[in-house]
Amino acid sequence: MHLHVEAFLQTLPIMGYGMIGIFAIMLLLYLSIVILLKIFTRHKKEEN
């Protein structure tokens, strides 16, 4: 098995952009869920 180091180093930025994109989408989904939960959750009234 032969490892092409030059080709690997050339593809690292592409892989980095892909990983940044994945984490950005995950963060966006998380924030949208948090916002939707804050908007649409019903608060129970305190019974005295």
PDB file of C-alpha atoms in Angstrom:
ATOM      1  CA  MET A   1       0.000   0.000   0.000  1.00  0.00           C
ATOM      2  CA  HIS A   2       1.437   3.315  -1.081  1.00  0.00           C
ATOM      3  CA  LEU A   3       0.361   6.606   0.514  1.00  0.00           C
ATOM      4  CA  HIS A   4       0.363   9.650  -1.749  1.00  0.00           C
ATOM      5  CA  VAL A   5       1.313  12.347   0.745  1.00  0.00           C
ATOM      6  CA  GLU A   6       1.098  15.223  -1.731  1.00  0.00           C
ATOM      7  CA  ALA A   7      -2.401  14.249  -2.844  1.00  0.00           C
ATOM      8  CA  PHE A   8      -3.462  13.839   0.778  1.00  0.00           C
ATOM      9  CA  LEU A   9      -2.177  17.316   1.677  1.00  0.00           C
ATOM     10  CA  GLN A  10      -3.989  18.816  -1.316  1.00  0.00           C
ATOM     11  CA  THR A  11      -7.313  17.305  -0.241  1.00  0.00           C
ATOM     12  CA  LEU A  12      -7.087  18.435   3.410  1.00  0.00           C
ATOM     13  CA  PRO A  13      -8.635  21.874   2.769  1.00  0.00           C
ATOM     14  CA  ILE A  14     -11.588  20.273   0.969  1.00  0.00           C
ATOM     15  CA  MET A  15     -12.138  17.918   3.886  1.00  0.00           C
ATOM     16  CA  GLY A  16     -11.837  20.861   6.290  1.00  0.00           C
ATOM     17  CA  TYR A  17     -14.542  22.804   4.443  1.00  0.00           C
ATOM     18  CA  GLY A  18     -16.801  19.762   4.550  1.00  0.00           C
ATOM     19  CA  MET A  19     -16.328  19.319   8.285  1.00  0.00           C
ATOM     20  CA  ILE A  20     -16.945  23.023   8.933  1.00  0.00           C
ATOM     21  CA  GLY A  21     -20.131  22.781   6.873  1.00  0.00           C
ATOM     22  CA  ILE A  22     -21.352  19.761   8.831  1.00  0.00           C
ATOM     23  CA  PHE A  23     -20.739  21.451  12.185  1.00  0.00           C
ATOM     24  CA  ALA A  24     -22.379  24.671  10.979  1.00  0.00           C
ATOM     25  CA  ILE A  25     -25.528  22.767   9.957  1.00  0.00           C
ATOM     26  CA  MET A  26     -25.575  20.897  13.283  1.00  0.00           C
ATOM     27  CA  LEU A  27     -25.270  24.195  15.167  1.00  0.00           C
ATOM     28  CA  LEU A  28     -28.023  25.758  13.073  1.00  0.00           C
ATOM     29  CA  LEU A  29     -30.355  22.817  13.727  1.00  0.00           C
ATOM     30  CA  TYR A  30     -29.592  22.905  17.460  1.00  0.00           C
ATOM     31  CA  LEU A  31     -30.244  26.631  17.719  1.00  0.00           C
ATOM     32  CA  SER A  32     -33.485  26.383  15.743  1.00  0.00           C
ATOM     33  CA  ILE A  33     -34.720  23.580  18.038  1.00  0.00           C
ATOM     34  CA  VAL A  34     -33.865  25.616  21.137  1.00  0.00           C
ATOM     35  CA  ILE A  35     -35.670  28.673  19.758  1.00  0.00           C
ATOM     36  CA  LEU A  36     -38.725  26.657  18.753  1.00  0.00           C
ATOM     37  CA  LEU A  37     -38.880  25.022  22.186  1.00  0.00           C
ATOM     38  CA  LYS A  38     -38.726  28.412  23.896  1.00  0.00           C
ATOM     39  CA  ILE A  39     -41.504  29.745  21.678  1.00  0.00           C
ATOM     40  CA  PHE A  40     -43.913  26.817  21.757  1.00  0.00           C
ATOM     41  CA  THR A  41     -43.515  25.239  25.200  1.00  0.00           C
ATOM     42  CA  ARG A  42     -46.443  25.749  27.509  1.00  0.00           C
ATOM     43  CA  HIS A  43     -45.631  26.771  31.028  1.00  0.00           C
ATOM     44  CA  LYS A  44     -47.599  25.085  33.786  1.00  0.00           C
ATOM     45  CA  LYS A  45     -49.391  27.470  36.095  1.00  0.00           C
ATOM     46  CA  GLU A  46     -48.316  27.264  39.694  1.00  0.00           C
ATOM     47  CA  GLU A  47     -51.085  25.953  41.888  1.00  0.00           C
ATOM     48  CA  ASN A  48     -51.398  27.564  45.320  1.00  0.00           C
TER      49      ASN A  48
END
